[in-house]
């Protein structure tokens, strides 16, 4: 028996099951296009973000994966792309403006993470190794009761 009271009508049980299945499908995260940051780099980013990498105005390292900053930035670009591609209106434009243009400018900069490398040879980057601050200057906030 169905009770008709407008929007709040009691639905037959098969409708409830269909609605539950649709809700579960809507909550399922969308499938990724690319399975890794490296796959994204080779199949999407570099084929579409083409620049003249001459070593003067732009640099890249053929072994980019040895540069932690580069790995983090490519990972960020991939994850942002996977999210923003779902916005059919302006998602990819936002991705280029807010993500690709920013991160690629840093990565390709002659003084960026690949400054010692070129397209023929990787050279390990020099890491900053600052001194630790005196004890107590930066307390661990995870141990401070809220």
XYZ file of C-alpha atoms in Angstrom:
146
model
C 0.000 0.000 0.000
C 1.298 3.433 -0.952
C 0.409 6.511 1.056
C 0.232 9.588 -1.173
C 1.366 12.736 0.645
C 3.314 14.641 -1.991
C 7.101 14.538 -1.816
C 6.970 12.333 1.233
C 4.936 9.528 -0.290
C 5.767 6.075 0.942
C 7.543 4.308 -1.908
C 7.118 0.619 -2.699
C 10.018 -1.533 -1.478
C 11.518 -2.022 -4.976
C 11.788 1.776 -5.348
C 13.552 1.973 -1.994
C 16.052 -0.690 -3.124
C 16.630 1.147 -6.423
C 17.157 4.425 -4.576
C 19.611 2.753 -2.192
C 21.587 1.285 -5.083
C 21.684 4.675 -6.836
C 22.831 6.392 -3.633
C 25.614 3.842 -3.136
C 26.715 4.324 -6.742
C 26.765 8.102 -6.318
C 28.935 7.812 -3.188
C 31.485 5.563 -4.926
C 34.573 7.626 -5.763
C 35.179 8.097 -9.471
C 37.741 5.828 -11.102
C 41.161 7.312 -11.727
C 42.261 7.834 -15.315
C 45.914 7.279 -14.398
C 47.259 4.764 -11.908
C 50.314 6.751 -10.822
C 51.988 10.133 -10.982
C 54.546 8.703 -13.426
C 51.864 7.433 -15.796
C 50.158 10.841 -15.604
C 53.469 12.606 -16.320
C 54.219 10.543 -19.427
C 50.710 10.194 -20.845
C 49.030 13.498 -19.954
C 51.253 16.216 -18.522
C 54.324 16.239 -20.756
C 52.439 15.603 -24.025
C 50.128 18.568 -23.313
C 52.477 20.927 -21.452
C 55.128 21.283 -24.146
C 58.043 23.643 -23.557
C 61.457 24.085 -25.146
C 63.779 22.663 -22.501
C 67.073 24.179 -23.610
C 68.915 24.269 -20.284
C 68.920 28.078 -20.221
C 65.281 29.185 -19.994
C 63.973 25.797 -18.868
C 65.544 22.689 -17.338
C 64.417 19.117 -16.770
C 66.184 16.047 -15.456
C 65.879 12.774 -17.333
C 65.872 11.067 -13.921
C 63.313 13.451 -12.423
C 62.179 10.780 -9.913
C 65.436 11.250 -7.933
C 64.277 14.765 -6.999
C 61.864 14.645 -4.025
C 60.429 18.082 -4.827
C 59.707 17.053 -8.402
C 58.010 13.845 -7.275
C 55.814 15.792 -4.836
C 54.892 18.385 -7.439
C 54.081 15.814 -10.133
C 51.993 13.883 -7.600
C 50.137 17.097 -6.695
C 49.544 17.861 -10.373
C 48.199 14.365 -10.976
C 45.836 14.395 -8.004
C 44.547 17.882 -8.814
C 44.001 16.877 -12.454
C 42.079 13.741 -11.450
C 39.817 15.859 -9.249
C 39.336 18.859 -11.536
C 38.763 16.836 -14.731
C 35.358 15.960 -13.263
C 34.274 19.614 -13.492
C 33.117 19.789 -17.083
C 32.758 23.553 -17.057
C 36.051 25.081 -15.903
C 37.934 22.274 -14.180
C 40.769 21.896 -16.661
C 41.141 25.661 -16.993
C 41.434 25.924 -13.210
C 43.925 23.050 -13.241
C 46.149 24.832 -15.779
C 45.876 28.227 -14.077
C 46.198 27.164 -10.444
C 48.238 23.984 -10.698
C 50.066 23.213 -13.961
C 51.299 26.732 -14.690
C 52.465 27.210 -11.124
C 54.184 23.864 -10.543
C 55.654 23.538 -14.027
C 57.130 27.050 -13.799
C 58.887 26.004 -10.596
C 59.989 22.631 -11.978
C 61.309 24.050 -15.265
C 62.968 27.083 -13.703
C 66.745 27.087 -14.324
C 67.230 27.566 -10.556
C 64.533 25.012 -9.709
C 64.981 21.439 -8.498
C 66.819 20.378 -11.675
C 69.347 23.239 -11.612
C 72.365 20.875 -11.618
C 70.918 18.440 -14.153
C 70.256 18.404 -17.849
C 68.576 16.161 -20.383
C 71.680 13.961 -20.589
C 72.781 13.557 -16.963
C 71.282 13.525 -13.478
C 73.258 15.067 -10.640
C 72.090 14.617 -7.055
C 70.607 17.814 -5.627
C 72.208 19.478 -2.646
C 69.788 19.311 0.255
C 69.424 22.041 2.829
C 70.610 20.801 6.198
C 69.793 23.482 8.772
C 70.561 23.148 12.462
C 67.794 22.051 14.778
C 66.299 24.810 16.942
C 67.016 24.699 20.694
C 64.759 22.343 22.661
C 61.382 23.854 23.503
C 61.281 26.420 20.699
C 58.856 24.337 18.655
C 56.802 22.144 20.994
C 55.045 19.153 19.484
C 51.451 20.424 19.215
C 50.171 16.840 19.075
C 51.089 16.495 22.759
C 49.373 19.707 23.924
C 45.937 18.946 25.408
C 43.029 20.742 23.761
